[in-house]
C-alpha cells in the first residue's frame, strides 16, 4: 500500500541483505516509526509486544526471526531454540506455528553452509505468498461488495469491520480490507464502520489510519455500537479477519467478533470472514474447545494510551486504582453464525466439506483437477 504516496509494506529485508525492517505499530496512528530487527530476540520481542501483530504478519515476522537466528548461528540447536522462542511469543494466531513449520522444513535437512540462504529464500516466499493470497481474497470478496452495491442501485455500501485485519496485519493489502480496497479502487462507493476494538484499539488506531491513507471513507465507532447500527439498517455487510479457523469453519478472531456475528445474525446482515489458508488449523475441529485464547496484561484494560496535547504519547489509568481486570484477547465465532469464508480459492461455505474440497493438500484429500 502507499503511505503519503510512497509504497510501503509492514516488513522488509533491509539494504544490508540480512536485517529486517518493520513498522513499529505501537506508535501508530500518531507516529510512523520504523524499526530494524537484528536478532532472534529482537524478532521475538517485536511479536510479543505487538510492534508487529495480526496473524499473517506474525507468521512472516517469525519466519524472518528464524533467519536472524540462523544468520548468527546455523546449528541444529540454534534452529530448535529459535522455533521454540518464537512459538512461545503469542498463542492464538496459528500462522505463527505454520510459518515456523515451513521454515524448519526448508532448512532442517540442509548442510549448514546452505541454511542461511535457504531460510531467507523461504521467508521471502512466505511474505510474497501472503501478498498474493490477500490479492486473491480481494478479487473473490470484491464480488460480494459488487453484489451489495447492485442491490443498492449503486448506492454507498456500508461495511463493518473489527480490529485491524488490514495491510498492517499482513505483509500487504490485508485480509478483511482486501475486498474493500479492491472495491474502492474500482470506484464502488464504500464506507467502513471501524470498531475501535478495546483494549488495544487496533480499529481506532490502525484500521482508521490505513483506510484514511488509502482514501477509503470510514467512521470509528465504539465497540458496542455495531448492533445498534445493524438494527437501523446501516450496515450492508460485515467483514472481519481471523487468527485461527478450524477444519469445520469455526473462527477465532479479536475479542468482540462473536458479539458482532450474533448481532449480524439477528439483523440479517451477511457476516463474512476473510480467511487466508495459513490461518486454517486443519488439526482441530471445535474452536471453543481447542483454540488457546491469549490472556494479556490487565493493564491494557485499566489504562489507555493516546496523544497528549503537547505531542507526547501518554498512558493514563481509567479504572479505580487497583481495580481487578481480565483481558481475553480473542473469542470464537461458531461456523453457524458465518455467512461465508473469503479465501484465496474462492468464497466458501463455512463447513468441513467446503474447506477440505478447497484445500485438499492440507487434509490429505485429492484436489479437483479444475481447482486454481
Ligand atoms: O492482537 P492482534 O492485533 O494481533 O489481533 C489481530 C486480529 O485479531 C486480526 O483481526 C486477525 O489477526 C486477522 S489479521 C489479517
Coordinates of C-alpha atoms and ligand atoms in Angstrom, one line a residue:
X1 CA 0.0 0.0 0.0
X2 CA 1.0 3.6 -0.1
X3 CA 1.7 6.0 2.8
X4 CA 2.0 9.6 1.8
X5 CA 2.5 8.5 -1.8
X6 CA 5.3 6.1 -1.0
X7 CA 4.9 2.3 -1.4
X8 CA 5.2 0.6 1.9
X9 CA 5.0 -2.9 3.4
X10 CA 4.9 -3.9 7.1
X11 CA 8.1 -6.0 6.9
X12 CA 11.0 -6.0 4.6
X13 CA 14.7 -7.0 4.2
X14 CA 17.0 -4.0 4.8
X15 CA 19.6 -2.9 2.2
X16 CA 22.3 -4.9 4.1
X17 CA 20.6 -8.0 2.8
X18 CA 20.1 -9.7 6.3
X19 CA 18.5 -7.4 8.9
X20 CA 14.7 -6.9 8.9
X21 CA 12.7 -3.6 8.9
X22 CA 9.3 -3.3 10.3
X23 CA 6.8 -0.5 11.1
X24 CA 6.5 -0.1 14.9
X25 CA 2.7 -0.4 15.2
X26 CA 2.7 0.6 18.9
X27 CA 3.4 4.2 17.7
X28 CA 0.6 4.4 15.2
X29 CA -1.5 6.4 14.4
X30 CA 0.5 9.2 15.9
X31 CA 4.0 8.5 14.7
X32 CA 5.2 6.4 11.8
X33 CA 8.4 4.9 13.3
X34 CA 10.4 2.2 11.5
X35 CA 12.4 -0.4 13.5
X36 CA 15.4 -2.6 12.5
X37 CA 15.4 -6.1 13.8
X38 CA 18.9 -7.7 14.0
X39 CA 18.5 -10.8 16.2
X40 CA 16.2 -13.6 17.3
X41 CA 15.5 -11.7 20.5
X42 CA 14.5 -8.5 18.5
X43 CA 12.0 -10.5 16.5
X44 CA 10.5 -12.3 19.5
X45 CA 10.2 -9.1 21.4
X46 CA 8.6 -7.3 18.4
X47 CA 5.9 -10.1 18.2
X48 CA 5.4 -10.3 22.0
X49 CA 5.0 -6.5 22.5
X50 CA 2.9 -6.1 19.3
X51 CA 5.3 -3.9 17.5
X52 CA 4.2 -6.3 14.8
X53 CA 0.8 -8.0 15.1
X54 CA -2.0 -9.5 13.1
X55 CA -1.9 -13.2 12.3
X56 CA -0.3 -13.2 8.8
X57 CA 2.3 -10.6 9.8
X58 CA 3.1 -12.5 13.0
X59 CA 3.8 -15.5 10.7
X60 CA 6.1 -13.5 8.4
X61 CA 7.9 -11.9 11.3
X62 CA 8.5 -15.3 12.9
X63 CA 9.9 -16.6 9.5
X64 CA 12.4 -13.7 9.4
X65 CA 13.1 -14.2 13.1
X66 CA 14.4 -17.7 12.2
X67 CA 16.6 -16.1 9.5
X68 CA 18.1 -13.7 12.0
X69 CA 18.8 -16.6 14.4
X70 CA 20.5 -18.7 11.7
X71 CA 22.4 -15.7 10.5
X72 CA 24.1 -15.7 13.9
X73 CA 24.3 -19.5 14.3
X74 CA 23.2 -22.1 11.7
X75 CA 23.4 -25.1 14.0
X76 CA 20.5 -27.6 14.7
X77 CA 20.4 -26.3 18.3
X78 CA 20.0 -22.7 17.2
X79 CA 17.2 -23.6 14.8
X80 CA 15.4 -25.5 17.5
X81 CA 15.9 -22.7 20.0
X82 CA 14.6 -20.1 17.5
X83 CA 11.5 -22.1 16.8
X84 CA 10.8 -22.6 20.5
X85 CA 11.4 -19.0 21.4
X86 CA 9.2 -17.6 18.6
X87 CA 6.4 -20.2 19.1
X88 CA 6.1 -19.0 22.7
X89 CA 5.5 -15.3 21.8
X90 CA 1.8 -15.4 21.1
X91 CA -0.5 -18.5 21.4
X92 CA -3.6 -17.9 19.3
X93 CA -2.7 -17.0 15.7
X94 CA -1.8 -20.3 14.1
X95 CA 0.1 -18.6 11.3
X96 CA 3.0 -18.4 13.7
X97 CA 3.2 -22.2 14.1
X98 CA 2.6 -22.6 10.4
X99 CA 5.4 -20.3 9.4
X100 CA 7.8 -22.0 11.9
X101 CA 7.0 -25.4 10.4
X102 CA 7.6 -24.1 7.0
X103 CA 11.0 -22.6 8.0
X104 CA 12.1 -25.7 9.8
X105 CA 11.2 -27.9 6.8
X106 CA 13.1 -25.5 4.5
X107 CA 16.4 -25.7 6.4
X108 CA 16.5 -28.7 8.6
X109 CA 18.0 -31.3 6.2
X110 CA 20.4 -29.0 4.5
X111 CA 24.1 -28.7 5.2
X112 CA 24.9 -25.8 7.5
X113 CA 26.6 -23.7 4.7
X114 CA 23.3 -23.6 2.8
X115 CA 20.9 -23.0 5.7
X116 CA 21.0 -19.2 5.9
X117 CA 20.3 -18.7 2.2
X118 CA 17.6 -21.3 2.3
X119 CA 16.0 -19.6 5.3
X120 CA 15.9 -16.1 3.7
X121 CA 14.6 -17.6 0.5
X122 CA 11.7 -19.3 2.3
X123 CA 10.9 -16.3 4.5
X124 CA 10.8 -14.0 1.4
X125 CA 8.5 -16.5 -0.3
X126 CA 6.2 -16.6 2.8
X127 CA 6.0 -12.8 2.6
X128 CA 5.3 -12.8 -1.1
X129 CA 2.7 -15.7 -0.8
X130 CA 0.9 -13.6 1.8
X131 CA 0.6 -10.7 -0.6
X132 CA -0.6 -13.0 -3.4
X133 CA -3.2 -14.7 -1.1
X134 CA -4.5 -11.4 0.0
X135 CA -4.8 -10.1 -3.6
X136 CA -6.8 -13.3 -4.5
X137 CA -9.1 -12.8 -1.5
X138 CA -9.6 -9.2 -2.7
X139 CA -10.7 -10.4 -6.1
X140 CA -13.1 -13.0 -4.6
X141 CA -14.5 -10.7 -1.9
X142 CA -15.0 -7.9 -4.4
X143 CA -17.9 -9.8 -6.0
X144 CA -19.7 -9.7 -2.6
X145 CA -19.4 -6.0 -2.4
X146 CA -20.4 -5.5 -6.0
X147 CA -23.5 -7.6 -5.4
X148 CA -24.3 -5.4 -2.3
X149 CA -23.7 -2.2 -4.5
X150 CA -26.1 -3.5 -7.2
X151 CA -28.7 -4.3 -4.5
X152 CA -28.5 -0.7 -3.5
X153 CA -28.6 0.5 -7.1
X154 CA -25.1 1.8 -6.9
X155 CA -25.6 3.5 -3.6
X156 CA -22.9 3.5 -0.8
X157 CA -22.1 0.1 0.6
X158 CA -21.6 0.3 4.4
X159 CA -19.2 -2.4 5.7
X160 CA -18.5 -3.1 9.4
X161 CA -15.1 -4.4 10.4
X162 CA -13.5 -5.3 13.7
X163 CA -9.9 -5.0 14.9
X164 CA -7.3 -4.5 12.2
X165 CA -7.3 -7.1 9.5
X166 CA -5.8 -4.6 7.1
X167 CA -2.5 -4.3 5.4
X168 CA -0.9 -3.6 8.8
X169 CA -1.9 -7.0 10.0
X170 CA -0.4 -8.7 7.0
X171 CA 2.6 -8.1 4.7
X172 CA 0.5 -6.0 2.4
X173 CA -3.1 -5.4 1.3
X174 CA -4.8 -7.1 4.3
X175 CA -7.4 -9.8 4.6
X176 CA -10.7 -8.2 5.5
X177 CA -9.6 -5.0 3.8
X178 CA -8.6 -6.7 0.6
X179 CA -12.1 -6.7 -0.9
X180 CA -12.7 -3.2 0.5
X181 CA -9.6 -1.8 -1.2
X182 CA -10.5 -3.6 -4.4
X183 CA -14.0 -2.2 -4.4
X184 CA -12.8 1.3 -3.6
X185 CA -10.1 1.2 -6.3
X186 CA -12.8 0.1 -8.8
X187 CA -14.9 3.1 -8.0
X188 CA -17.6 1.4 -5.9
X189 CA -18.6 3.8 -3.1
X190 CA -17.7 2.0 0.1
X191 CA -17.7 3.3 3.6
X192 CA -16.4 1.4 6.6
X193 CA -17.6 1.4 10.2
X194 CA -14.5 0.7 12.2
X195 CA -14.9 -0.9 15.7
X196 CA -12.5 0.8 18.0
X197 CA -11.5 -2.6 19.4
X198 CA -10.6 -2.2 23.0
X199 CA -8.4 -2.7 24.8
X200 CA -5.6 -2.0 22.3
X201 CA -7.7 -0.1 19.9
X202 CA -6.4 -1.7 16.7
X203 CA -9.5 -0.5 14.9
X204 CA -9.3 3.2 16.1
X205 CA -5.5 3.4 15.8
X206 CA -4.6 1.1 12.9
X207 CA -7.6 0.4 10.6
X208 CA -8.8 4.0 10.7
X209 CA -5.2 5.1 9.9
X210 CA -4.7 2.8 6.9
X211 CA -8.1 3.3 5.4
X212 CA -7.7 7.1 5.6
X213 CA -4.3 6.9 4.0
X214 CA -5.9 5.0 1.1
X215 CA -8.8 7.4 0.8
X216 CA -11.5 5.0 1.9
X217 CA -14.2 6.8 3.9
X218 CA -14.6 5.4 7.4
X219 CA -16.2 6.1 10.7
X220 CA -14.8 4.9 14.0
X221 CA -17.5 3.6 16.4
X222 CA -17.3 2.3 19.9
X223 CA -17.2 -1.5 20.2
X224 CA -20.8 -1.7 21.4
X225 CA -22.3 0.4 18.5
X226 CA -22.4 -2.3 15.8
X227 CA -25.6 -3.9 17.0
X228 CA -27.4 -0.6 17.0
X229 CA -26.2 0.3 13.5
X230 CA -27.4 -3.1 12.2
X231 CA -30.8 -2.7 13.8
X232 CA -31.2 0.6 11.9
X233 CA -30.2 -0.9 8.5
X234 CA -26.9 1.0 8.5
X235 CA -24.6 -2.0 7.8
X236 CA -24.8 -3.9 4.5
X237 CA -22.2 -6.5 5.4
X238 CA -19.5 -7.2 7.9
X239 CA -16.1 -8.5 7.0
X240 CA -13.6 -9.5 9.7
X241 CA -10.3 -11.3 9.8
X242 CA -9.2 -14.4 11.6
X243 CA -6.4 -15.6 13.8
X244 CA -7.2 -19.3 13.6
X245 CA -10.0 -21.3 12.0
X246 CA -10.8 -24.9 12.5
X247 CA -11.4 -27.7 9.9
X248 CA -15.2 -27.2 10.4
X249 CA -15.1 -23.4 9.9
X250 CA -15.2 -22.0 13.4
X251 CA -13.3 -18.8 13.5
X252 CA -11.2 -17.3 16.3
X253 CA -10.6 -13.6 16.0
X254 CA -10.2 -10.5 18.1
X255 CA -12.4 -10.4 21.2
X256 CA -15.8 -9.0 20.4
X257 CA -16.0 -10.6 16.9
X258 CA -18.6 -13.1 18.3
X259 CA -20.9 -10.4 19.5
X260 CA -20.9 -8.8 16.1
X261 CA -21.7 -12.1 14.5
X262 CA -24.6 -12.5 16.8
X263 CA -25.9 -9.1 16.1
X264 CA -25.5 -9.7 12.3
X265 CA -27.4 -12.9 12.5
X266 CA -30.3 -11.3 14.4
X267 CA -30.5 -8.5 11.9
X268 CA -30.0 -10.5 8.7
X269 CA -26.6 -8.8 7.9
X270 CA -24.2 -11.0 6.0
X271 CA -21.2 -11.8 8.1
X272 CA -18.0 -12.7 6.2
X273 CA -14.6 -13.8 7.4
X274 CA -11.6 -13.2 5.3
X275 CA -9.5 -16.4 5.8
X276 CA -6.1 -17.0 4.2
X277 CA -5.2 -20.7 4.2
X278 CA -2.2 -20.4 6.6
X279 CA -4.8 -19.3 9.2
X280 CA -6.7 -22.6 8.9
X281 CA -5.7 -25.2 11.5
X282 CA -6.9 -28.5 9.9
X283 CA -5.7 -30.4 13.0
X284 CA -8.6 -29.1 15.1
X285 CA -12.4 -29.1 14.8
X286 CA -14.1 -27.5 17.7
X287 CA -13.0 -23.8 18.0
X288 CA -14.4 -23.3 21.5
X289 CA -12.7 -26.4 23.0
X290 CA -9.4 -26.4 21.1
X291 CA -8.1 -22.9 20.4
X292 CA -5.9 -21.4 23.1
X293 CA -7.1 -17.9 23.9
X294 CA -4.4 -15.4 24.7
X295 CA -4.8 -13.6 28.0
X296 CA -2.8 -10.4 28.1
X297 CA -1.9 -7.9 30.8
X298 CA -4.9 -6.5 32.8
X299 CA -3.1 -3.1 32.4
X300 CA -4.3 -3.0 28.8
X301 CA -7.8 -2.8 30.2
X302 CA -7.2 -0.5 33.1
X303 CA -5.2 2.0 31.1
X304 CA -5.5 3.8 27.8
X305 CA -2.7 5.3 25.7
X306 CA -3.1 8.3 23.4
X307 CA -1.6 11.5 22.2
X308 CA -1.4 14.3 24.8
X309 CA -1.9 17.9 23.7
X310 CA 1.9 18.5 24.0
X311 CA 2.6 15.8 21.4
X312 CA 3.8 13.1 23.9
X313 CA 2.2 9.7 23.9
X314 CA 0.8 9.2 27.3
X315 CA -0.8 6.3 29.2
X316 CA -3.5 7.1 31.8
X317 CA -5.5 5.0 34.2
X318 CA -9.3 4.8 33.6
X319 CA -10.4 2.4 36.4
X320 CA -10.2 2.8 40.2
X321 CA -6.6 2.3 41.1
X322 CA -6.0 -1.4 41.8
X323 CA -9.2 -2.5 40.1
X324 CA -9.2 -6.1 39.0
X325 CA -9.4 -6.6 35.3
X326 CA -9.3 -9.5 32.8
X327 CA -8.0 -9.3 29.3
X328 CA -9.1 -12.0 26.9
X329 CA -7.6 -11.3 23.5
X330 CA -9.8 -13.4 21.3
X331 CA -13.1 -15.2 21.0
X332 CA -14.6 -17.9 18.8
X333 CA -17.4 -17.4 16.4
X334 CA -19.0 -20.7 15.6
X335 CA -19.3 -21.6 11.9
X336 CA -23.1 -21.5 12.0
X337 CA -23.0 -17.7 12.5
X338 CA -20.8 -17.1 9.5
X339 CA -22.3 -16.4 6.1
X340 CA -19.2 -17.4 4.1
X341 CA -15.4 -17.6 4.3
X342 CA -13.5 -15.5 1.8
X343 CA -10.4 -17.5 0.9
X344 CA -7.7 -17.3 -1.8
X345 CA -9.5 -20.1 -3.5
X346 CA -12.9 -18.6 -3.6
X347 CA -15.9 -17.7 -1.3
X348 CA -16.6 -20.9 0.6
X349 CA -19.4 -22.2 2.8
X350 CA -18.2 -22.4 6.4
X351 CA -18.1 -26.1 6.8
X352 CA -15.7 -29.1 6.8
X353 CA -16.6 -30.3 3.3
X354 CA -16.1 -27.0 1.6
X355 CA -12.8 -26.3 3.3
X356 CA -11.5 -29.8 2.6
X357 CA -12.5 -29.6 -1.0
X358 CA -10.8 -26.2 -1.5
X359 CA -7.6 -27.2 0.4
X360 CA -7.2 -31.0 -0.2
X361 CA -3.4 -30.8 0.1
X362 CA -3.8 -29.7 3.7
X363 CA -6.2 -32.5 4.5
X364 CA -4.6 -35.3 2.5
X365 CA -7.6 -35.5 0.1
X366 CA -7.4 -35.3 -3.7
X367 CA -7.9 -31.9 -5.2
X368 CA -10.4 -31.4 -8.1
X369 CA -8.4 -31.0 -11.4
X370 CA -10.0 -27.7 -12.3
X371 CA -9.1 -26.0 -8.9
X372 CA -7.0 -22.8 -9.0
Ligands
LIG1 O1 -4.0 -9.0 18.7 P1 -3.8 -8.7 17.3 O2 -3.7 -7.3 16.9 O3 -2.6 -9.5 16.7 O4 -5.1 -9.3 16.6 C1 -5.3 -9.2 15.3 C2 -6.6 -9.7 14.9 O5 -7.4 -10.3 15.6 C3 -6.9 -9.7 13.4 O6 -8.3 -9.5 13.2 C4 -6.5 -11.0 12.8 O7 -5.2 -11.3 13.1 C5 -6.7 -11.1 11.4 S1 -5.4 -10.2 10.6 C6 -5.4 -10.3 9.0

